[in-house]
mmCIF file of C-alpha atoms in Angstrom:
data_model
loop_
_atom_site.group_PDB
_atom_site.id
_atom_site.type_symbol
_atom_site.label_atom_id
_atom_site.label_comp_id
_atom_site.label_asym_id
_atom_site.label_seq_id
_atom_site.Cartn_x
_atom_site.Cartn_y
_atom_site.Cartn_z
ATOM 1 C CA MET A 8 -0.135 -0.101 -0.051
ATOM 2 C CA LYS A 9 1.628 3.254 -1.173
ATOM 3 C CA ILE A 10 1.319 5.787 1.608
ATOM 4 C CA ARG A 11 1.529 9.362 -0.021
ATOM 5 C CA PHE A 12 1.446 12.623 1.268
ATOM 6 C CA VAL A 13 -0.918 14.997 0.480
ATOM 7 C CA PHE A 14 0.040 19.118 0.348
ATOM 8 C CA SER A 15 -1.654 22.085 -1.014
ATOM 9 C CA LEU A 16 0.760 25.577 -1.200
ATOM 10 C CA GLY A 17 -3.107 27.177 -0.234
ATOM 11 C CA LEU A 18 -3.681 25.159 2.876
ATOM 12 C CA LEU A 19 -1.303 25.012 5.732
ATOM 13 C CA LEU A 20 1.641 22.230 5.908
ATOM 14 C CA ALA A 21 0.219 18.713 6.525
ATOM 15 C CA ALA A 22 0.722 15.144 5.800
ATOM 16 C CA SER A 23 -1.851 12.853 5.200
ATOM 17 C CA PHE A 24 -1.061 8.922 5.196
ATOM 18 C CA SER A 25 -2.961 6.078 4.222
ATOM 19 C CA VAL A 26 -2.935 3.717 7.120
ATOM 20 C CA GLN A 27 -3.936 0.313 8.316
ATOM 21 C CA ALA A 28 -5.460 0.891 11.535
ATOM 22 C CA ASP A 29 -4.768 -2.663 12.913
ATOM 23 C CA LYS A 30 -1.607 -1.859 12.826
ATOM 24 C CA ILE A 31 0.233 -2.010 15.736
ATOM 25 C CA ILE A 32 2.262 1.293 17.151
ATOM 26 C CA ARG A 33 5.736 -0.139 17.894
ATOM 27 C CA VAL A 34 8.544 2.652 20.017
ATOM 28 C CA VAL A 35 12.181 1.723 20.879
ATOM 29 C CA ASP A 36 14.908 4.282 22.120
ATOM 30 C CA VAL A 37 18.419 4.130 20.734
ATOM 31 C CA ALA A 38 20.964 5.621 22.035
ATOM 32 C CA GLY A 39 23.927 6.880 20.089
ATOM 33 C CA ASN A 40 25.186 3.244 18.433
ATOM 34 C CA VAL A 41 25.267 3.010 14.511
ATOM 35 C CA ASP A 42 25.135 -1.018 15.227
ATOM 36 C CA SER A 43 22.449 -0.258 17.375
ATOM 37 C CA LEU A 44 20.479 1.519 14.752
ATOM 38 C CA ARG A 45 21.244 -0.643 11.826
ATOM 39 C CA ALA A 46 19.427 -3.670 14.040
ATOM 40 C CA GLU A 47 16.259 -1.562 14.927
ATOM 41 C CA ILE A 48 15.624 -0.872 11.220
ATOM 42 C CA HIS A 49 16.139 -3.989 10.112
ATOM 43 C CA GLU A 50 14.176 -5.410 13.033
ATOM 44 C CA ALA A 51 11.217 -2.893 12.479
ATOM 45 C CA ASN A 52 11.366 -3.768 8.392
ATOM 46 C CA ARG A 53 10.709 -7.843 9.713
ATOM 47 C CA LEU A 54 7.578 -6.077 11.415
ATOM 48 C CA ALA A 55 6.529 -3.930 8.953
ATOM 49 C CA GLU A 56 3.135 -6.081 8.014
ATOM 50 C CA THR A 57 1.844 -5.920 11.439
ATOM 51 C CA HIS A 58 3.978 -2.732 13.126
ATOM 52 C CA PHE A 59 4.738 0.954 12.497
ATOM 53 C CA THR A 60 7.914 1.847 14.198
ATOM 54 C CA ALA A 61 9.397 4.602 15.999
ATOM 55 C CA LEU A 62 12.705 4.651 17.008
ATOM 56 C CA ARG A 63 13.651 7.565 20.035
ATOM 57 C CA LEU A 64 17.433 8.975 18.841
ATOM 58 C CA SER A 65 19.788 10.252 21.570
ATOM 59 C CA GLY A 66 23.133 11.046 21.257
ATOM 60 C CA ASP A 67 25.730 11.124 18.482
ATOM 61 C CA PHE A 68 25.707 8.537 15.723
ATOM 62 C CA GLN A 69 29.029 8.223 14.242
ATOM 63 C CA PHE A 70 29.376 6.576 10.932
ATOM 64 C CA GLY A 71 32.463 5.092 9.398
ATOM 65 C CA PRO A 72 34.186 4.590 6.036
ATOM 66 C CA HIS A 73 31.194 3.317 3.592
ATOM 67 C CA ASP A 74 29.044 2.490 6.372
ATOM 68 C CA SER A 75 25.350 2.810 5.515
ATOM 69 C CA LEU A 76 22.047 1.758 6.616
ATOM 70 C CA PRO A 77 19.300 -0.955 5.684
ATOM 71 C CA ASP A 78 16.690 -0.119 2.939
ATOM 72 C CA ILE A 79 13.532 1.066 4.048
ATOM 73 C CA ALA A 80 11.212 -1.315 4.022
ATOM 74 C CA GLY A 81 7.888 -0.053 5.767
ATOM 75 C CA SER A 82 6.744 2.889 8.084
ATOM 76 C CA LEU A 83 9.753 4.142 10.211
ATOM 77 C CA THR A 84 10.248 7.306 12.510
ATOM 78 C CA LEU A 85 13.275 8.161 13.642
ATOM 79 C CA ARG A 86 12.990 11.013 16.388
ATOM 80 C CA GLY A 87 15.882 13.185 17.967
ATOM 81 C CA PRO A 88 17.391 14.913 18.951
ATOM 82 C CA ALA A 89 20.310 13.617 17.971
ATOM 83 C CA ARG A 90 23.034 13.571 15.265
ATOM 84 C CA LEU A 91 23.920 11.294 12.639
ATOM 85 C CA ILE A 92 27.731 12.180 11.644
ATOM 86 C CA GLY A 93 30.027 11.255 8.935
ATOM 87 C CA GLY A 94 33.550 10.767 8.755
ATOM 88 C CA GLY A 95 34.078 14.247 7.131
ATOM 89 C CA SER A 96 32.870 16.245 3.990
ATOM 90 C CA GLY A 97 36.537 15.830 2.459
ATOM 91 C CA GLU A 98 36.172 19.477 1.239
ATOM 92 C CA SER A 99 40.177 20.043 1.360
ATOM 93 C CA SER A 100 40.578 16.826 -0.218
ATOM 94 C CA HIS A 101 39.976 15.478 -3.877
ATOM 95 C CA LEU A 102 39.768 11.875 -2.391
ATOM 96 C CA GLY A 103 37.447 12.544 0.132
ATOM 97 C CA ASP A 104 34.786 11.888 -2.135
ATOM 98 C CA ASP A 105 35.719 8.559 -2.557
ATOM 99 C CA LYS A 106 35.005 7.834 1.749
ATOM 100 C CA GLY A 107 31.879 7.205 2.687
ATOM 101 C CA PRO A 108 28.563 5.831 2.261
ATOM 102 C CA GLY A 109 27.030 4.702 -1.375
ATOM 103 C CA TYR A 110 24.069 6.164 0.463
ATOM 104 C CA LEU A 111 22.488 6.390 4.152
ATOM 105 C CA PHE A 112 18.679 6.178 3.904
ATOM 106 C CA ARG A 113 17.047 4.292 0.768
ATOM 107 C CA ILE A 114 13.432 4.295 0.895
ATOM 108 C CA GLY A 115 11.309 1.799 -1.074
ATOM 109 C CA PRO A 116 8.451 1.966 -2.985
ATOM 110 C CA GLU A 117 5.443 1.311 -0.740
ATOM 111 C CA ALA A 118 7.675 2.613 2.464
ATOM 112 C CA MET A 119 7.673 5.372 4.593
ATOM 113 C CA LEU A 120 10.433 7.360 6.443
ATOM 114 C CA ARG A 121 10.148 10.063 8.796
ATOM 115 C CA LEU A 122 12.975 12.189 10.041
ATOM 116 C CA GLU A 123 12.481 14.975 12.729
ATOM 117 C CA SER A 124 15.064 16.862 15.008
ATOM 118 C CA LEU A 125 17.954 15.438 13.768
ATOM 119 C CA GLU A 126 21.581 16.790 12.089
ATOM 120 C CA ILE A 127 23.142 15.128 9.700
ATOM 121 C CA SER A 128 26.058 16.323 9.468
ATOM 122 C CA ASP A 129 29.936 15.676 7.236
ATOM 123 C CA PHE A 130 29.061 12.746 5.209
ATOM 124 C CA SER A 131 31.493 12.513 2.040
ATOM 125 C CA LEU A 132 29.228 10.883 -0.560
ATOM 126 C CA ASN A 133 31.433 8.314 -2.504
ATOM 127 C CA HIS A 134 31.517 9.210 -6.397
ATOM 128 C CA ASP A 135 29.210 6.084 -7.604
ATOM 129 C CA SER A 136 26.024 6.728 -4.985
ATOM 130 C CA ASP A 137 23.022 7.195 -5.883
ATOM 131 C CA GLY A 138 22.158 10.015 -3.713
ATOM 132 C CA LEU A 139 22.974 10.487 0.117
ATOM 133 C CA ILE A 140 19.170 9.550 1.023
ATOM 134 C CA VAL A 141 17.458 7.914 -2.118
ATOM 135 C CA ASN A 142 13.607 7.953 -2.258
ATOM 136 C CA SER A 143 11.138 6.008 -4.067
ATOM 137 C CA GLY A 144 8.305 6.300 -1.582
ATOM 138 C CA SER A 145 6.993 8.817 0.677
ATOM 139 C CA LEU A 146 10.045 10.835 2.744
ATOM 140 C CA HIS A 147 9.163 13.552 5.632
ATOM 141 C CA LEU A 148 11.869 15.734 6.792
ATOM 142 C CA GLU A 149 10.850 17.839 9.835
ATOM 143 C CA GLU A 150 13.364 20.077 11.893
ATOM 144 C CA VAL A 151 16.271 18.497 10.075
ATOM 145 C CA GLN A 152 19.461 20.132 9.879
ATOM 146 C CA PHE A 153 22.033 18.878 7.299
ATOM 147 C CA ALA A 154 25.578 20.085 7.274
ATOM 148 C CA ARG A 155 28.838 19.914 5.474
ATOM 149 C CA VAL A 156 27.259 16.951 2.991
ATOM 150 C CA ALA A 157 29.611 16.473 -0.062
ATOM 151 C CA VAL A 158 28.462 14.956 -2.939
ATOM 152 C CA GLY A 159 30.966 13.012 -4.919
ATOM 153 C CA TYR A 160 31.940 13.438 -8.404
ATOM 154 C CA TRP A 161 33.655 11.814 -11.465
ATOM 155 C CA CYS A 162 36.454 12.535 -13.283
ATOM 156 C CA VAL A 163 37.459 12.385 -17.364
ATOM 157 C CA LYS A 164 38.862 15.316 -19.134
ATOM 158 C CA PHE A 165 36.631 17.361 -16.035
ATOM 159 C CA CYS A 166 35.535 16.700 -12.749
ATOM 160 C CA THR A 167 31.748 17.139 -12.581
ATOM 161 C CA PRO A 168 29.560 16.011 -9.098
ATOM 162 C CA ALA A 169 27.625 12.932 -10.087
ATOM 163 C CA MET A 170 24.510 12.844 -7.754
ATOM 164 C CA PRO A 171 22.344 15.086 -5.587
ATOM 165 C CA MET A 172 22.116 14.809 -1.579
ATOM 166 C CA ILE A 173 18.719 13.243 -1.777
ATOM 167 C CA ALA A 174 16.972 12.072 -4.998
ATOM 168 C CA ASN A 175 13.717 11.736 -5.159
ATOM 169 C CA LEU A 176 12.650 9.545 -7.989
ATOM 170 C CA LYS A 177 9.360 9.102 -10.444
ATOM 171 C CA ASP A 178 6.467 9.016 -8.047
ATOM 172 C CA ALA A 179 8.094 9.704 -4.675
ATOM 173 C CA ASP A 180 7.206 12.027 -2.424
ATOM 174 C CA LEU A 181 8.973 14.160 -0.606
ATOM 175 C CA LEU A 182 7.624 16.892 2.282
ATOM 176 C CA ILE A 183 10.667 19.639 3.570
ATOM 177 C CA TYR A 184 8.974 21.263 6.492
ATOM 178 C CA ARG A 185 11.593 23.504 8.893
ATOM 179 C CA VAL A 186 14.693 22.014 7.457
ATOM 180 C CA SER A 187 17.800 24.155 7.255
ATOM 181 C CA MET A 188 20.482 23.134 4.057
ATOM 182 C CA VAL A 189 23.898 24.947 5.041
ATOM 183 C CA ASN A 190 26.917 24.629 2.646
ATOM 184 C CA SER A 191 25.681 21.110 2.074
ATOM 185 C CA GLY A 192 25.249 19.539 -1.987
ATOM 186 C CA ILE A 193 28.869 20.899 -2.610
ATOM 187 C CA SER A 194 31.755 18.223 -4.192
ATOM 188 C CA SER A 195 35.111 18.679 -2.470
ATOM 189 C CA LEU A 196 36.447 21.030 -5.181
ATOM 190 C CA GLY A 197 33.675 23.515 -4.683
ATOM 191 C CA TYR A 198 31.171 22.835 -7.490
ATOM 192 C CA ALA A 199 27.262 21.649 -7.386
ATOM 193 C CA SER A 200 26.218 19.119 -9.974
ATOM 194 C CA PRO A 201 24.803 21.242 -12.803
ATOM 195 C CA PHE A 202 22.899 17.839 -14.318
ATOM 196 C CA THR A 203 21.575 16.279 -10.904
ATOM 197 C CA GLY A 204 20.885 19.431 -8.436
ATOM 198 C CA GLY A 205 23.236 19.533 -5.371
ATOM 199 C CA LEU A 206 20.611 19.005 -2.737
ATOM 200 C CA ILE A 207 17.471 17.695 -4.598
ATOM 201 C CA TYR A 208 17.377 16.592 -7.843
ATOM 202 C CA ASN A 209 13.431 15.506 -8.561
ATOM 203 C CA LYS A 210 11.784 13.404 -10.442
ATOM 204 C CA GLY A 211 8.312 12.904 -8.388
ATOM 205 C CA GLU A 212 6.558 15.274 -6.416
ATOM 206 C CA VAL A 213 8.602 17.964 -3.709
ATOM 207 C CA ASN A 214 6.877 19.954 -1.137
ATOM 208 C CA MET A 215 8.963 22.588 0.694
ATOM 209 C CA ALA A 216 8.139 24.916 3.420
ATOM 210 C CA ALA A 217 9.336 27.036 6.460
ATOM 211 C CA SER A 218 13.452 25.938 5.206
ATOM 212 C CA GLN A 219 16.178 27.383 4.647
ATOM 213 C CA VAL A 220 19.164 27.149 2.247
ATOM 214 C CA TYR A 221 23.168 28.678 3.271
ATOM 215 C CA LEU A 222 26.381 28.552 0.713
ATOM 216 C CA GLU A 223 28.886 30.119 1.460
ATOM 217 C CA LYS A 224 32.820 30.237 -0.269
ATOM 218 C CA TYR A 225 31.575 27.936 -3.212
ATOM 219 C CA GLY A 226 31.405 29.757 -6.850
ATOM 220 C CA TRP A 227 28.885 27.112 -8.619
ATOM 221 C CA ALA A 228 25.591 27.015 -6.974
ATOM 222 C CA ARG A 229 22.944 24.349 -9.200
ATOM 223 C CA SER A 230 21.427 23.207 -5.668
ATOM 224 C CA PHE A 231 17.716 22.069 -7.315
ATOM 225 C CA HIS A 232 16.960 19.806 -10.068
ATOM 226 C CA ASN A 233 13.333 19.241 -11.322
ATOM 227 C CA SER A 234 11.536 17.361 -13.795
ATOM 228 C CA GLY A 235 8.521 16.571 -11.468
ATOM 229 C CA SER A 236 6.219 18.937 -9.224
ATOM 230 C CA PHE A 237 8.504 21.000 -6.697
ATOM 231 C CA TYR A 238 6.472 23.652 -5.026
ATOM 232 C CA ILE A 239 8.763 26.034 -2.367
ATOM 233 C CA ARG A 240 6.692 28.433 0.027
ATOM 234 C CA ASN A 241 8.108 30.417 2.859
ATOM 235 C CA SER A 242 11.777 29.810 2.390
ATOM 236 C CA SER A 243 14.853 31.212 2.534
ATOM 237 C CA PHE A 244 17.547 30.783 0.480
ATOM 238 C CA LEU A 245 21.080 32.822 0.887
ATOM 239 C CA PHE A 246 24.512 32.086 -1.341
ATOM 240 C CA ARG A 247 27.901 34.368 -0.326
ATOM 241 C CA ASP A 248 30.176 33.342 -3.007
ATOM 242 C CA ALA A 249 33.739 34.163 -1.692
ATOM 243 C CA GLY A 250 35.185 33.401 -5.300
ATOM 244 C CA GLY A 251 32.452 34.109 -7.977
ATOM 245 C CA GLU A 252 34.222 32.418 -10.675
ATOM 246 C CA PHE A 253 30.987 30.881 -12.089
ATOM 247 C CA GLU A 254 27.076 31.129 -12.259
ATOM 248 C CA ASN A 255 24.800 30.636 -9.398
ATOM 249 C CA PRO A 256 21.677 30.334 -10.475
ATOM 250 C CA LEU A 257 20.236 27.766 -7.432
ATOM 251 C CA PHE A 258 17.400 26.007 -9.839
ATOM 252 C CA GLY A 259 18.305 23.438 -12.106
ATOM 253 C CA ILE A 260 19.484 23.642 -15.356
ATOM 254 C CA PRO A 261 17.610 25.349 -18.678
ATOM 255 C CA GLY A 262 15.242 22.894 -19.882
ATOM 256 C CA SER A 263 14.696 21.584 -16.563
ATOM 257 C CA SER A 264 10.583 21.754 -15.188
ATOM 258 C CA PRO A 265 10.321 24.995 -13.638
ATOM 259 C CA ILE A 266 9.649 25.463 -9.628
ATOM 260 C CA ARG A 267 7.422 26.793 -8.075
ATOM 261 C CA ILE A 268 7.929 29.345 -5.223
ATOM 262 C CA VAL A 269 5.603 31.530 -3.189
ATOM 263 C CA ASN A 270 6.237 33.808 0.138
ATOM 264 C CA SER A 271 10.504 33.276 0.063
ATOM 265 C CA ILE A 272 12.981 35.069 0.064
ATOM 266 C CA VAL A 273 16.292 34.652 -2.416
ATOM 267 C CA SER A 274 19.558 36.704 -1.402
ATOM 268 C CA GLY A 275 23.183 36.345 -3.715
ATOM 269 C CA PHE A 276 21.839 34.064 -6.471
ATOM 270 C CA ASP A 277 22.403 35.456 -10.156
ATOM 271 C CA GLY A 278 19.229 36.551 -12.288
ATOM 272 C CA ALA A 279 19.251 32.921 -14.016
ATOM 273 C CA THR A 280 17.752 31.235 -10.853
ATOM 274 C CA CYS A 281 14.588 33.719 -11.571
ATOM 275 C CA GLN A 282 14.537 31.638 -15.079
ATOM 276 C CA GLU A 283 14.238 28.134 -13.429
ATOM 277 C CA ALA A 284 11.260 29.101 -11.279
ATOM 278 C CA ILE A 285 7.691 30.345 -11.340
ATOM 279 C CA SER A 286 7.067 32.772 -8.879
ATOM 280 C CA ASP A 287 3.614 33.098 -7.657
ATOM 281 C CA GLY A 288 3.953 36.276 -5.872
ATOM 282 C CA PHE A 289 5.198 37.346 -2.910
ATOM 283 C CA ASN A 290 9.027 36.762 -3.400
ATOM 284 C CA LEU A 291 11.929 38.890 -2.634
ATOM 285 C CA ASN A 292 15.297 39.169 -4.913
ATOM 286 C CA ASP A 293 18.302 40.944 -4.461
ATOM 287 C CA SER A 294 19.073 40.087 -8.305
ATOM 288 C CA ALA A 295 18.645 42.937 -10.832
ATOM 289 C CA GLY A 296 18.334 40.239 -13.370
ATOM 290 C CA CYS A 297 15.787 38.899 -12.380
ATOM 291 C CA ALA A 298 12.615 38.990 -14.150
ATOM 292 C CA TRP A 299 9.888 37.962 -11.721
ATOM 293 C CA SER A 300 7.297 40.166 -12.436
ATOM 294 C CA SER A 301 4.267 38.267 -10.218
ATOM 295 C CA PRO A 302 2.115 40.534 -7.893
ATOM 296 C CA ASN A 303 3.987 42.052 -5.024
ATOM 297 C CA ASP A 304 7.399 40.509 -5.833
ATOM 298 C CA LEU A 305 9.990 42.672 -4.993
ATOM 299 C CA VAL A 306 13.063 42.525 -7.263
ATOM 300 C CA GLY A 307 16.790 43.886 -7.593
ATOM 301 C CA ILE A 308 16.092 45.329 -4.173
ATOM 302 C CA PRO A 309 18.651 44.759 -0.660
ATOM 303 C CA THR A 310 17.084 41.695 0.853
ATOM 304 C CA GLY A 311 18.237 43.126 4.838
ATOM 305 C CA VAL A 312 18.772 39.305 6.104
ATOM 306 C CA HIS A 313 21.185 38.012 7.832
ATOM 307 C CA TRP A 314 23.118 34.392 9.217
ATOM 308 C CA ARG A 315 23.072 34.882 12.707
ATOM 309 C CA PRO A 316 23.134 32.027 15.636
ATOM 310 C CA VAL A 317 20.090 30.494 16.988
ATOM 311 C CA THR A 318 19.743 31.259 20.917
ATOM 312 C CA ALA A 319 17.647 29.640 23.078
ATOM 313 C CA HIS A 320 14.910 32.523 23.236
ATOM 314 C CA TRP A 321 13.632 32.105 19.621
ATOM 315 C CA LEU A 322 12.370 28.594 20.618
ATOM 316 C CA TYR A 323 9.604 27.236 23.019
ATOM 317 C CA SER A 324 11.726 24.286 23.680
ATOM 318 C CA ARG A 325 15.418 23.484 23.930
ATOM 319 C CA ASP A 326 15.310 20.227 22.156
ATOM 320 C CA GLN A 327 15.850 21.808 19.036
ATOM 321 C CA ILE A 328 18.992 21.307 15.969
ATOM 322 C CA LEU A 329 19.059 24.207 14.211
ATOM 323 C CA THR A 330 22.504 26.196 14.935
ATOM 324 C CA ASN A 331 22.145 29.203 12.520
ATOM 325 C CA ALA A 332 19.054 31.426 10.498
ATOM 326 C CA ILE A 333 18.693 33.541 7.614
ATOM 327 C CA VAL A 334 16.695 36.057 9.723
ATOM 328 C CA PRO A 335 14.940 39.511 8.559
ATOM 329 C CA MET A 336 16.206 42.571 10.347
ATOM 330 C CA ALA A 337 13.674 44.931 11.365
ATOM 331 C CA SER A 338 13.750 47.538 7.992
ATOM 332 C CA SER A 339 14.122 44.248 5.766
ATOM 333 C CA PRO A 340 11.179 44.487 2.826
ATOM 334 C CA ALA A 341 10.329 40.716 3.891
ATOM 335 C CA VAL A 342 8.817 41.574 7.192
ATOM 336 C CA ASP A 343 5.169 41.920 7.484
ATOM 337 C CA SER A 344 4.484 41.849 3.707
ATOM 338 C CA ALA A 345 4.173 38.171 2.558
ATOM 339 C CA ASN A 346 0.591 36.869 1.334
ATOM 340 C CA ALA A 347 -0.998 35.558 4.890
ATOM 341 C CA ASP A 348 -2.933 33.216 2.528
ATOM 342 C CA TRP A 349 0.231 30.967 1.894
ATOM 343 C CA CYS A 350 1.804 31.732 5.587
ATOM 344 C CA ASP A 351 1.018 28.189 8.034
ATOM 345 C CA SER A 352 0.847 28.285 11.557
ATOM 346 C CA ASN A 353 4.759 27.978 12.319
ATOM 347 C CA SER A 354 8.010 28.991 10.809
ATOM 348 C CA LEU A 355 11.376 27.738 10.948
ATOM 349 C CA LEU A 356 12.008 28.519 14.615
ATOM 350 C CA ARG A 357 8.797 27.403 15.677
ATOM 351 C CA ASN A 358 7.175 30.564 16.543
ATOM 352 C CA GLY A 359 3.834 31.618 14.910
ATOM 353 C CA ARG A 360 3.376 33.426 11.851
ATOM 354 C CA PHE A 361 1.073 36.303 12.391
ATOM 355 C CA ARG A 362 -1.412 35.324 9.909
ATOM 356 C CA GLY A 363 -3.975 37.912 10.347
ATOM 357 C CA GLU A 364 -1.375 40.437 11.457
ATOM 358 C CA GLY A 365 0.824 39.989 8.221
ATOM 359 C CA CYS A 366 3.365 37.128 8.111
ATOM 360 C CA ASP A 367 6.852 37.585 7.032
ATOM 361 C CA ARG A 368 8.493 36.531 3.608
ATOM 362 C CA GLY A 369 11.031 33.652 4.129
ATOM 363 C CA ALA A 370 11.381 30.829 6.859
ATOM 364 C CA VAL A 371 11.943 33.007 9.807
ATOM 365 C CA GLU A 372 9.074 35.044 11.059
ATOM 366 C CA THR A 373 9.974 38.105 13.359
ATOM 367 C CA VAL A 374 8.256 37.975 16.144
ATOM 368 C CA LYS A 375 6.721 41.102 18.314
ATOM 369 C CA VAL A 376 8.166 41.200 22.299
ATOM 370 C CA SER A 377 8.367 44.073 24.968
ATOM 371 C CA LEU A 378 11.393 45.403 25.612
ATOM 372 C CA GLY A 379 11.063 44.270 29.088
ATOM 373 C CA GLU A 380 10.925 40.708 27.455
ATOM 374 C CA GLY A 381 14.443 40.610 25.133
ATOM 375 C CA GLY A 382 13.160 43.144 22.300
ATOM 376 C CA ILE A 383 14.573 46.340 21.250
ATOM 377 C CA ASN A 384 12.403 48.841 20.755
ATOM 378 C CA GLY A 385 9.968 46.634 21.879
ATOM 379 C CA LEU A 386 9.525 45.713 18.358
ATOM 380 C CA TYR A 387 11.430 42.235 17.440
ATOM 381 C CA PHE A 388 13.497 39.679 18.446
ATOM 382 C CA ASN A 389 16.684 40.539 16.528
ATOM 383 C CA PRO A 390 18.924 41.973 19.150
ATOM 384 C CA ASP A 391 21.766 43.083 17.128
ATOM 385 C CA ALA A 392 19.497 44.362 14.004
ATOM 386 C CA ASP A 393 17.073 46.737 15.519
#
């Protein structure tokens, strides 16, 4: 039985699953041991006909070279807070991309994997991998941070990356909600794939909301490639290019299916980004070469965002894994200027969006607080911006 996500850009972000009510929910604690995690996934697969399994992870799971996990065959949830750590991104070494797994997770056509409150960092994929996560079924990412995930590449007369961080295959569903992708989807040579997309290659359906992508020091950032359906809303993309040697269009290559985007911030990417994405309005893009002209698009002006550490008072609980966020300053044109009809109840940092008062474009909602509660001028939760 196929488990599918149901999502509409006009509705609150939600996942709806078709499941059998008579299955038993099985919950198991797994603390910081890759062998134990591998054994529990095998057990979840064995019991897939009769059980839904949730693994509550804690601590650090350190993966060695060529380590991977069993294919996902049933319905499985991995919930932290916990960290899955590879052997290093290999950014300084050509050979670094030949270390690490062929994949970390592979989800079968009738399977569903849900990852929550996890950091996945410092993996370096080998050159013949299909991706760190290969999805043929249903994949739900919520409050996940990817950091320093280097993709592999192959070299003949020149070197080019060979796979994305996430491969969402034909008829597969991928839901990305409150997810952070930091300096990932790039090879150790500093390139993202012009053919597959460094972060996500999609042939199925992707829905992305309240999420962010931050890249720095890389010169070629083709992060997404789409040949299916790909929808983005209330998300933020910030590129800091130290080299400036190559183009950085973000969304795929000419001829790929366009990505649809609304209520989002795109900063530091060149105008070619807009050629491979269709704006549904209320986007903010600082490139003067961007041709977006849907209602309330703002193009060619400073976005007024900065990359700052996440501190405890941003969140209602301390089990978050986010380290930094793309945050609008109080003077940013993103503040209170989004289309509230497209905003859901929470932002990347779990704080509620002010749908009735006007929500912010991008992944983070600025929060009104009193001066006594830490606000500056009693306005916003941006202590170094107001």
